[in-house]
Short mmCIF file of C-alpha atoms in Angstrom, two decimals:
data_model
loop_
_atom_site.label_atom_id
_atom_site.label_comp_id
_atom_site.label_asym_id
_atom_site.label_seq_id
_atom_site.Cartn_x
_atom_site.Cartn_y
_atom_site.Cartn_z
CA MET M 126 -2.24 2.48 -27.14
CA PRO M 127 -4.53 -0.47 -26.38
CA ASP M 128 -5.53 -2.70 -29.25
CA PRO M 129 -9.30 -2.15 -29.71
CA GLY M 130 -9.69 -5.74 -30.88
CA ARG M 131 -7.93 -7.25 -27.89
CA GLN M 132 -10.01 -8.63 -25.04
CA ALA M 133 -9.68 -6.62 -21.86
CA VAL M 134 -8.75 -7.67 -18.35
CA ALA M 135 -11.52 -7.36 -15.74
CA VAL M 136 -10.00 -5.87 -12.58
CA ILE M 137 -12.14 -6.40 -9.48
CA SER M 138 -11.66 -4.00 -6.58
CA VAL M 139 -14.96 -3.96 -4.73
CA HIS M 140 -14.17 -1.34 -2.08
CA ALA M 141 -11.08 0.50 -3.38
CA SER M 142 -11.35 2.85 -6.34
CA PRO M 143 -8.11 3.76 -8.12
CA LEU M 144 -9.49 7.29 -8.55
CA SER M 145 -10.32 7.91 -4.88
CA GLU M 146 -8.42 10.62 -3.04
CA LEU M 147 -5.45 9.00 -1.34
CA GLY M 148 -5.19 9.50 2.40
CA ARG M 149 -8.95 9.66 2.99
CA GLY M 150 -10.52 6.84 4.99
CA GLU M 151 -9.28 3.46 3.80
CA ASN M 152 -7.69 4.85 0.62
CA GLY M 153 -3.98 4.18 0.32
CA GLY M 154 -1.39 2.01 -1.34
CA MET M 155 -3.84 -0.48 -2.84
CA ASN M 156 -5.74 2.28 -4.66
CA LEU M 157 -2.48 3.75 -5.93
CA ALA M 158 -1.09 0.41 -7.10
CA ILE M 159 -4.21 -0.46 -9.09
CA ARG M 160 -4.19 2.92 -10.81
CA ARG M 161 -0.50 2.96 -11.72
CA VAL M 162 -0.51 -0.62 -13.01
CA CYS M 163 -3.66 -0.07 -15.09
CA GLU M 164 -2.17 3.11 -16.56
CA GLY M 165 1.01 1.25 -17.43
CA LEU M 166 -0.84 -1.71 -18.92
CA ALA M 167 -2.86 0.65 -21.11
CA GLU M 168 0.36 2.18 -22.44
CA ARG M 169 1.50 -1.33 -23.36
CA GLY M 170 -1.71 -2.09 -25.25
CA VAL M 171 -3.45 -4.06 -22.51
CA PRO M 172 -6.98 -2.68 -21.88
CA THR M 173 -8.55 -2.95 -18.44
CA ASP M 174 -11.98 -2.37 -16.92
CA VAL M 175 -11.82 -1.75 -13.17
CA PHE M 176 -15.05 -2.64 -11.37
CA VAL M 177 -15.77 -0.99 -8.02
CA ARG M 178 -18.84 -0.55 -5.86
CA ARG M 179 -20.60 2.81 -6.20
CA ASP M 180 -20.14 4.57 -2.85
CA ASP M 181 -21.06 8.10 -3.97
CA ARG M 182 -24.44 8.90 -5.52
CA SER M 183 -23.01 11.86 -7.45
CA ALA M 184 -20.08 9.98 -9.05
CA PRO M 185 -20.39 9.06 -12.75
CA ASP M 186 -21.14 5.48 -13.77
CA GLU M 187 -17.90 5.33 -15.73
CA GLN M 188 -14.68 7.30 -15.69
CA LEU M 189 -11.47 7.13 -17.69
CA ILE M 190 -8.38 6.11 -15.73
CA ALA M 191 -6.20 6.36 -18.84
CA PRO M 192 -6.84 5.82 -22.56
CA GLY M 193 -7.61 2.10 -22.62
CA SER M 194 -8.47 1.80 -18.93
CA ARG M 195 -11.83 2.73 -17.45
CA LEU M 196 -13.42 2.68 -14.02
CA VAL M 197 -16.92 1.17 -13.81
CA ARG M 198 -18.99 1.91 -10.71
CA LEU M 199 -21.69 -0.67 -10.03
CA PRO M 200 -24.83 0.08 -7.98
CA VAL M 201 -24.43 -2.65 -5.38
CA GLY M 202 -25.43 -1.84 -1.82
CA PRO M 203 -26.01 1.69 -0.54
CA PRO M 204 -24.48 4.55 -2.59
CA ALA M 205 -22.29 5.53 0.35
CA PRO M 206 -19.12 4.29 2.06
CA ILE M 207 -19.59 1.21 4.24
CA PRO M 208 -17.15 -0.54 6.61
CA LYS M 209 -15.04 -3.22 4.96
CA ALA M 210 -16.55 -5.73 7.36
CA GLU M 211 -19.90 -5.30 5.59
CA VAL M 212 -18.56 -5.77 2.06
CA ARG M 213 -18.58 -9.57 2.12
CA ARG M 214 -22.37 -9.83 2.15
CA LEU M 215 -22.46 -7.87 -1.13
CA CYS M 216 -20.02 -10.06 -3.05
CA ASP M 217 -22.59 -12.33 -4.72
CA ASP M 218 -24.60 -9.32 -5.87
CA PHE M 219 -21.42 -7.65 -7.07
CA ALA M 220 -20.42 -10.68 -9.16
CA ALA M 221 -23.89 -10.77 -10.72
CA ALA M 222 -23.66 -7.05 -11.49
CA VAL M 223 -20.32 -7.50 -13.27
CA VAL M 224 -21.76 -10.32 -15.39
CA ARG M 225 -24.81 -8.21 -16.29
CA HIS M 226 -22.64 -5.24 -17.23
CA ALA M 227 -20.40 -7.34 -19.46
CA ARG M 228 -23.42 -8.95 -21.13
CA SER M 229 -25.08 -5.56 -21.74
CA GLU M 230 -22.00 -4.40 -23.66
CA GLY M 231 -21.28 -7.71 -25.37
CA ARG M 232 -17.92 -7.47 -23.63
CA ARG M 233 -15.64 -10.48 -23.19
CA TYR M 234 -12.67 -10.62 -20.84
CA ARG M 235 -9.56 -12.79 -21.09
CA ILE M 236 -8.42 -12.50 -17.45
CA VAL M 237 -10.02 -11.53 -14.15
CA HIS M 238 -7.67 -9.94 -11.60
CA ALA M 239 -8.97 -9.50 -8.04
CA HIS M 240 -7.54 -7.10 -5.47
CA TYR M 241 -8.18 -7.95 -1.79
CA TRP M 242 -9.95 -11.00 -0.45
CA HIS M 243 -13.49 -9.66 -0.96
CA ALA M 244 -12.73 -9.23 -4.63
CA GLY M 245 -11.41 -12.78 -4.74
CA LEU M 246 -14.83 -14.07 -3.73
CA VAL M 247 -16.23 -12.19 -6.73
CA ALA M 248 -13.48 -13.28 -9.11
CA GLU M 249 -13.96 -16.95 -8.28
CA GLN M 250 -17.56 -16.69 -9.48
CA LEU M 251 -16.54 -14.77 -12.60
CA ARG M 252 -13.96 -17.39 -13.52
CA SER M 253 -16.71 -19.99 -13.40
CA SER M 254 -19.10 -17.85 -15.45
CA TRP M 255 -16.57 -16.80 -18.08
CA ASP M 256 -14.13 -19.73 -18.08
CA VAL M 257 -11.10 -17.43 -17.88
CA PRO M 258 -7.98 -17.45 -15.64
CA TRP M 259 -8.16 -15.73 -12.26
CA VAL M 260 -5.27 -13.71 -10.79
CA GLN M 261 -5.40 -12.83 -7.09
CA SER M 262 -3.66 -10.00 -5.19
CA PHE M 263 -4.32 -9.75 -1.44
CA HIS M 264 -2.45 -6.57 -0.34
CA THR M 265 -2.91 -7.65 3.30
CA LEU M 266 -3.37 -11.09 4.85
CA ALA M 267 -5.35 -11.93 7.99
CA ARG M 268 -2.82 -14.45 9.31
CA THR M 269 0.07 -12.04 8.75
CA LYS M 270 -1.75 -9.40 10.80
CA ALA M 271 -2.50 -11.92 13.54
CA ARG M 272 1.16 -12.93 13.69
CA ALA M 273 1.92 -9.25 14.32
CA GLY M 274 -0.33 -9.28 17.38
CA LEU M 275 -3.57 -8.00 15.88
CA PRO M 276 -6.83 -9.95 16.38
CA LEU M 277 -7.28 -12.87 13.99
CA GLU M 278 -10.25 -12.49 11.65
CA GLU M 279 -11.01 -16.21 11.43
CA ASP M 280 -13.69 -16.08 8.72
CA ARG M 281 -11.45 -13.93 6.56
CA ALA M 282 -8.43 -16.18 7.10
CA GLU M 283 -10.44 -19.23 6.07
CA ALA M 284 -11.73 -17.45 2.99
CA GLU M 285 -8.20 -16.35 2.06
CA ALA M 286 -6.95 -19.92 2.41
CA ALA M 287 -9.61 -21.12 -0.03
CA LEU M 288 -8.76 -18.33 -2.47
CA VAL M 289 -5.06 -19.22 -2.28
CA GLU M 290 -5.90 -22.82 -3.06
CA ASN M 291 -8.16 -22.02 -6.01
CA ALA M 292 -6.70 -18.99 -7.81
CA ASP M 293 -4.71 -19.58 -11.00
CA ARG M 294 -1.98 -17.12 -10.01
CA LEU M 295 -1.12 -15.23 -6.82
CA VAL M 296 0.57 -11.83 -7.03
CA ALA M 297 2.57 -10.69 -4.00
CA ALA M 298 3.81 -7.13 -3.47
CA SER M 299 7.04 -8.34 -1.88
CA VAL M 300 9.09 -11.46 -1.32
CA SER M 301 7.98 -11.22 2.31
CA GLU M 302 4.32 -11.47 1.29
CA ALA M 303 5.15 -14.38 -1.00
CA LYS M 304 6.82 -16.20 1.88
CA ASP M 305 3.77 -15.59 4.07
CA LEU M 306 1.55 -17.09 1.39
CA ILE M 307 3.77 -20.17 1.44
CA ARG M 308 4.25 -20.48 5.20
CA LEU M 309 0.85 -19.37 6.48
CA TYR M 310 -1.41 -20.48 3.62
CA ARG M 311 0.56 -23.35 2.02
CA ALA M 312 0.51 -21.66 -1.37
CA PRO M 313 2.37 -23.55 -4.12
CA ARG M 314 5.55 -21.68 -5.06
CA ASP M 315 4.93 -22.14 -8.77
CA ARG M 316 1.71 -20.11 -8.61
CA ILE M 317 3.21 -17.11 -6.79
CA CYS M 318 4.50 -14.06 -8.65
CA VAL M 319 6.27 -11.10 -7.02
CA ALA M 320 5.50 -7.68 -8.52
CA GLN M 321 6.89 -4.97 -6.26
CA PRO M 322 5.23 -1.56 -6.66
CA GLY M 323 7.17 1.52 -7.70
CA VAL M 324 7.36 5.23 -7.02
CA ASP M 325 6.85 8.26 -9.28
CA LEU M 326 10.32 9.80 -9.22
CA ARG M 327 9.05 12.95 -10.95
CA LEU M 328 6.56 13.68 -8.18
CA PHE M 329 8.80 12.46 -5.37
CA GLU M 330 11.88 14.46 -6.32
CA PRO M 331 14.19 16.26 -3.85
CA ARG M 332 13.33 19.95 -3.55
CA ASP M 333 13.97 23.07 -1.49
CA THR M 334 11.55 23.17 1.44
CA SER M 335 12.51 26.45 3.11
CA ALA M 336 9.23 28.13 2.13
CA VAL M 337 7.16 25.20 3.40
CA ARG M 338 9.12 25.17 6.65
CA ARG M 339 8.44 28.88 7.14
CA SER M 340 4.75 28.49 6.36
CA LEU M 341 4.47 25.76 9.00
CA GLY M 342 6.53 27.70 11.53
CA LEU M 343 9.21 25.02 11.59
CA ASP M 344 12.34 27.11 11.07
CA GLY M 345 14.94 25.93 13.56
CA ASN M 346 13.07 22.72 14.32
CA ARG M 347 14.12 19.18 13.56
CA VAL M 348 11.15 17.28 12.16
CA VAL M 349 10.12 13.65 12.49
CA PHE M 350 7.39 12.74 10.01
CA PHE M 351 4.72 10.02 10.01
CA ALA M 352 2.27 9.37 7.18
CA GLY M 353 -0.45 6.75 7.19
CA ARG M 354 -3.94 5.81 8.26
CA LEU M 355 -4.44 6.26 11.97
CA GLU M 356 -5.23 2.71 12.98
CA PRO M 357 -3.45 0.22 15.26
CA LEU M 358 -1.90 -1.58 12.27
CA LYS M 359 0.21 1.48 11.41
CA GLY M 360 1.76 1.75 14.87
CA ALA M 361 1.56 5.50 15.48
CA ASP M 362 1.15 4.74 19.18
CA THR M 363 4.67 3.31 19.26
CA LEU M 364 6.01 6.46 17.61
CA LEU M 365 4.31 8.69 20.19
CA GLU M 366 5.84 6.65 23.02
CA ALA M 367 9.26 6.95 21.38
CA ALA M 368 8.80 10.68 20.81
CA GLN M 369 7.90 11.10 24.49
CA ARG M 370 11.29 9.64 25.40
CA LEU M 371 13.12 11.73 22.82
CA VAL M 372 11.76 15.12 23.88
CA GLU M 373 12.78 14.40 27.46
CA ARG M 374 16.40 14.50 26.27
CA PRO M 375 17.83 18.05 26.29
CA GLU M 376 19.49 17.62 22.88
CA PHE M 377 16.06 17.21 21.26
CA ALA M 378 14.40 20.32 22.64
CA ASP M 379 13.83 21.48 19.04
CA LEU M 380 11.95 18.35 17.95
CA THR M 381 8.54 18.48 16.24
CA LEU M 382 6.52 15.45 15.17
CA LEU M 383 4.24 15.85 12.13
CA VAL M 384 1.48 13.28 11.69
CA ALA M 385 -0.24 13.12 8.30
CA GLY M 386 -3.29 10.87 8.14
CA ASP M 387 -6.72 10.33 9.59
CA ASP M 388 -8.94 7.61 10.99
CA SER M 389 -9.58 4.73 8.62
CA GLN M 390 -13.13 4.62 9.98
CA ASP M 391 -15.50 7.33 11.17
CA GLY M 392 -14.04 8.95 14.26
CA SER M 393 -16.39 11.93 14.28
CA HIS M 394 -17.69 11.07 17.76
CA GLY M 395 -14.24 11.28 19.31
CA ASP M 396 -13.89 7.51 19.59
CA GLY M 397 -11.46 7.00 16.72
CA GLU M 398 -7.75 6.29 16.69
CA ARG M 399 -6.89 9.91 15.90
CA ALA M 400 -8.73 11.17 18.99
CA ARG M 401 -6.99 8.56 21.13
CA LEU M 402 -3.58 9.50 19.77
CA GLN M 403 -4.25 13.21 20.20
CA ARG M 404 -5.18 12.70 23.83
CA SER M 405 -1.93 10.80 24.31
CA ALA M 406 0.06 13.56 22.59
CA GLU M 407 -1.39 16.22 24.88
CA GLU M 408 0.08 14.56 27.94
CA GLY M 409 3.40 15.38 29.59
CA SER M 410 6.41 16.62 27.66
CA LEU M 411 4.85 15.87 24.26
CA ALA M 412 2.31 18.68 24.66
CA GLY M 413 2.78 21.19 21.86
CA ARG M 414 5.34 19.00 20.07
CA VAL M 415 2.96 16.97 17.88
CA ARG M 416 0.92 18.35 14.98
CA PHE M 417 -1.88 16.27 13.52
CA LEU M 418 -2.31 17.42 9.93
CA GLY M 419 -5.27 15.20 9.05
CA ALA M 420 -5.60 13.67 5.61
CA VAL M 421 -3.02 15.17 3.24
CA PRO M 422 -3.50 14.92 -0.55
CA HIS M 423 -0.93 12.61 -2.11
CA GLU M 424 0.54 15.37 -4.28
CA GLN M 425 1.30 17.45 -1.16
CA LEU M 426 3.19 14.70 0.65
CA PRO M 427 6.53 15.26 -1.13
CA ASP M 428 7.04 18.62 0.61
CA LEU M 429 6.46 17.00 4.00
CA TYR M 430 8.74 14.06 3.32
CA ALA M 431 11.44 16.42 2.06
CA LEU M 432 11.39 18.83 5.00
CA ALA M 433 11.69 16.05 7.57
CA GLU M 434 15.02 14.95 9.02
CA VAL M 435 13.62 11.44 9.33
CA CYS M 436 10.46 9.58 8.33
CA VAL M 437 9.26 6.92 10.77
CA VAL M 438 7.23 3.88 9.65
CA PRO M 439 6.36 1.89 12.81
CA SER M 440 3.80 -0.45 11.21
CA ARG M 441 3.05 -3.75 12.87
CA THR M 442 3.04 -5.32 9.42
CA GLU M 443 3.35 -4.10 5.81
CA SER M 444 2.97 -6.10 2.62
CA PHE M 445 5.20 -3.53 0.91
CA GLY M 446 5.84 -0.07 2.38
CA PHE M 447 4.84 2.84 0.13
CA VAL M 448 5.57 5.51 2.73
CA ALA M 449 9.13 4.28 3.24
CA LEU M 450 9.74 4.20 -0.51
CA GLU M 451 8.29 7.67 -1.12
CA ALA M 452 10.33 9.17 1.72
CA GLN M 453 13.51 7.59 0.38
CA ALA M 454 12.76 8.97 -3.09
CA LEU M 455 12.91 12.44 -1.50
CA GLY M 456 16.27 11.62 0.07
CA THR M 457 14.85 11.32 3.58
CA PRO M 458 16.23 8.55 5.82
CA VAL M 459 13.64 6.12 7.17
CA VAL M 460 13.38 4.48 10.57
CA ALA M 461 11.02 1.55 10.01
CA ALA M 462 9.78 -1.61 11.63
CA ALA M 463 11.75 -4.68 10.64
CA VAL M 464 8.65 -6.37 9.23
CA GLY M 465 7.28 -7.49 5.88
CA GLY M 466 8.07 -5.53 2.76
CA LEU M 467 9.76 -2.76 4.75
CA THR M 468 12.81 -5.00 5.06
CA GLU M 469 13.06 -5.00 1.26
CA VAL M 470 12.51 -1.26 0.81
CA VAL M 471 14.78 0.04 3.59
CA GLU M 472 18.41 -1.07 3.61
CA ASP M 473 19.32 -1.25 7.28
CA GLY M 474 22.19 1.05 8.22
CA VAL M 475 22.41 2.41 4.66
CA THR M 476 19.14 4.15 3.75
CA GLY M 477 17.72 4.10 7.26
CA VAL M 478 17.34 1.93 10.33
CA LEU M 479 15.17 -1.17 10.76
CA VAL M 480 13.85 -1.64 14.29
CA PRO M 481 12.75 -5.06 15.60
CA GLY M 482 9.90 -5.21 18.11
CA ARG M 483 7.77 -2.50 19.71
CA ASP M 484 9.99 -1.32 22.58
CA ALA M 485 9.64 2.47 22.64
CA SER M 486 13.13 3.04 24.04
CA ARG M 487 14.67 1.08 21.18
CA TRP M 488 12.64 3.14 18.71
CA ALA M 489 13.72 6.37 20.39
CA ASP M 490 17.37 5.34 20.18
CA ALA M 491 17.04 4.46 16.49
CA ILE M 492 15.45 7.81 15.66
CA ALA M 493 18.05 9.63 17.77
CA SER M 494 20.89 7.87 15.95
CA VAL M 495 19.76 9.51 12.70
CA LEU M 496 18.76 12.90 14.12
CA SER M 497 21.96 13.47 16.08
CA ASP M 498 24.43 12.73 13.27
CA PRO M 499 24.04 15.16 10.32
CA GLU M 500 26.85 13.51 8.34
CA ARG M 501 25.31 10.06 8.68
CA ARG M 502 21.88 11.48 7.88
CA GLY M 503 23.18 13.07 4.70
CA ALA M 504 24.83 9.86 3.55
CA MET M 505 21.67 7.91 4.29
CA GLY M 506 19.61 10.44 2.34
CA GLU M 507 21.79 10.06 -0.76
CA ALA M 508 21.66 6.27 -0.52
CA ALA M 509 17.90 6.40 0.06
CA ARG M 510 17.28 8.33 -3.15
CA GLN M 511 19.45 5.89 -5.10
CA ARG M 512 17.63 2.93 -3.53
CA ALA M 513 14.25 4.37 -4.53
CA THR M 514 15.25 4.54 -8.19
CA THR M 515 15.36 0.73 -8.29
CA PHE M 516 11.60 0.50 -7.61
CA THR M 517 9.77 1.46 -10.79
CA TRP M 518 6.16 1.18 -11.89
CA ALA M 519 7.41 0.09 -15.31
CA ARG M 520 8.92 -3.01 -13.74
CA ALA M 521 5.72 -3.77 -11.83
CA VAL M 522 3.66 -3.37 -14.99
CA GLU M 523 6.05 -5.64 -16.89
CA ARG M 524 5.64 -8.35 -14.24
CA VAL M 525 1.84 -8.15 -14.22
CA GLY M 526 1.68 -8.01 -18.01
CA ALA M 527 3.85 -11.13 -18.19
CA ILE M 528 1.46 -12.97 -15.88
CA TYR M 529 -1.48 -12.09 -18.12
CA ALA M 530 0.41 -13.09 -21.26
CA ARG M 531 1.35 -16.50 -19.88
CA LEU M 532 -2.15 -17.24 -18.60
CA SER M 533 -3.64 -16.16 -21.93
CA GLY M 534 -1.27 -18.39 -23.88
CA GLU M 535 0.45 -15.38 -25.45
CA ALA M 536 3.90 -16.20 -24.04
CA THR M 537 5.96 -19.28 -23.28
CA PRO M 538 5.92 -19.99 -19.53
CA SER M 539 9.14 -18.97 -17.79
CA ALA M 540 11.29 -21.56 -16.04
CA GLU M 541 10.85 -19.49 -12.89
CA PRO M 542 7.42 -18.76 -11.38
CA CYS M 543 7.18 -15.18 -12.60
CA GLY M 544 10.44 -14.08 -14.11
CA TYR M 545 11.71 -13.17 -10.63
CA ASP M 546 15.03 -11.48 -10.21
CA ASP M 547 17.72 -13.80 -8.85
CA GLU M 548 17.47 -12.45 -5.29
CA ALA M 549 13.72 -13.10 -5.11
CA VAL M 550 14.13 -16.62 -6.46
CA GLU M 551 16.76 -17.48 -3.86
CA LEU M 552 14.68 -16.03 -1.02
CA LEU M 553 11.65 -18.04 -2.08
CA ARG M 554 13.69 -21.20 -2.42
CA ALA M 555 14.98 -20.61 1.10
CA GLY M 556 11.36 -20.68 2.27
#
């Protein structure tokens, strides 16, 4: 239990609440990571206050995440969801609101930890006001996305570069993200810490899915599964192109593609990514082969991962790769893009297949190589489950807690930047 006399950590997450329903809108891996790490820190006696912007008039001002960790909603901007592009103009007001809230409670914080670049703009001001260390997690990076072919957000990239230069410690979700911080932002190696997220092996546990298959009318069908926000970053368009090629092959006449996820922004007028993808799926031989399930609650995803023969993660970039890890925990092989953190989660040829580039024929061949070989698929599934057990939230919490302890003067600094495992150290040294 947290020590009531110990100063808390102020966690800044302007737009992403750890208690939001996963799979809705922008909610995803970042929300989950903040929640699981704060829960774990609380169990280790490290209290946290997570500050978010109020985006729902009916939500309470405060809510317990876990004993010792609370969510604080601040009335900054309209009490409704707003696009992430509009969050930056609220950052000064948000920082002032955090300071006022702390002062009203006589609350002092020993660390401020920001999640995402907007939050970094807030944390930089709080560090100045409170004279405490500032830890920065980005989750995604503008220059990494641009390298993957997405439009460069120049103002964001410049802001991120300044945050990288000024933060006391940078936390990366993967060695790949750490290397991007070094290569694309010139981050000093000795200020970067790698804390890979984990997976809940009790929730994501292999199970019988015959009843779920029957309820979905999938008996006798081989299933390819996709989960993620429907936005260009996640690459569902590449999967649809690959599926088009697969279903044209006679041996895949029984193939069904399940798509779990919805638009990251409002697509109610038919102009969103989901509508575009659905129109594409209604054309040619894909017609009737693709089911769009919409947003699926996180606790219902295990059944879908488990019933699939293969899970496909065609993202253009990923800092980590939660979907790949969760699928592997269920013993489902993964065909994923050979980018970012996915290359650390998926072991190519062992737990799945890593695919370079966006060529749809290459993706179709990779998926077919798993679907058409039951023996190989079974071996991959067993290896995938074993691989997933090496990614634990306890380890992530230990890494983050060690960062806080060193910055607070509670622990002797490690010879390595963040107590990395040997593999991570060597990869970082290799640049």
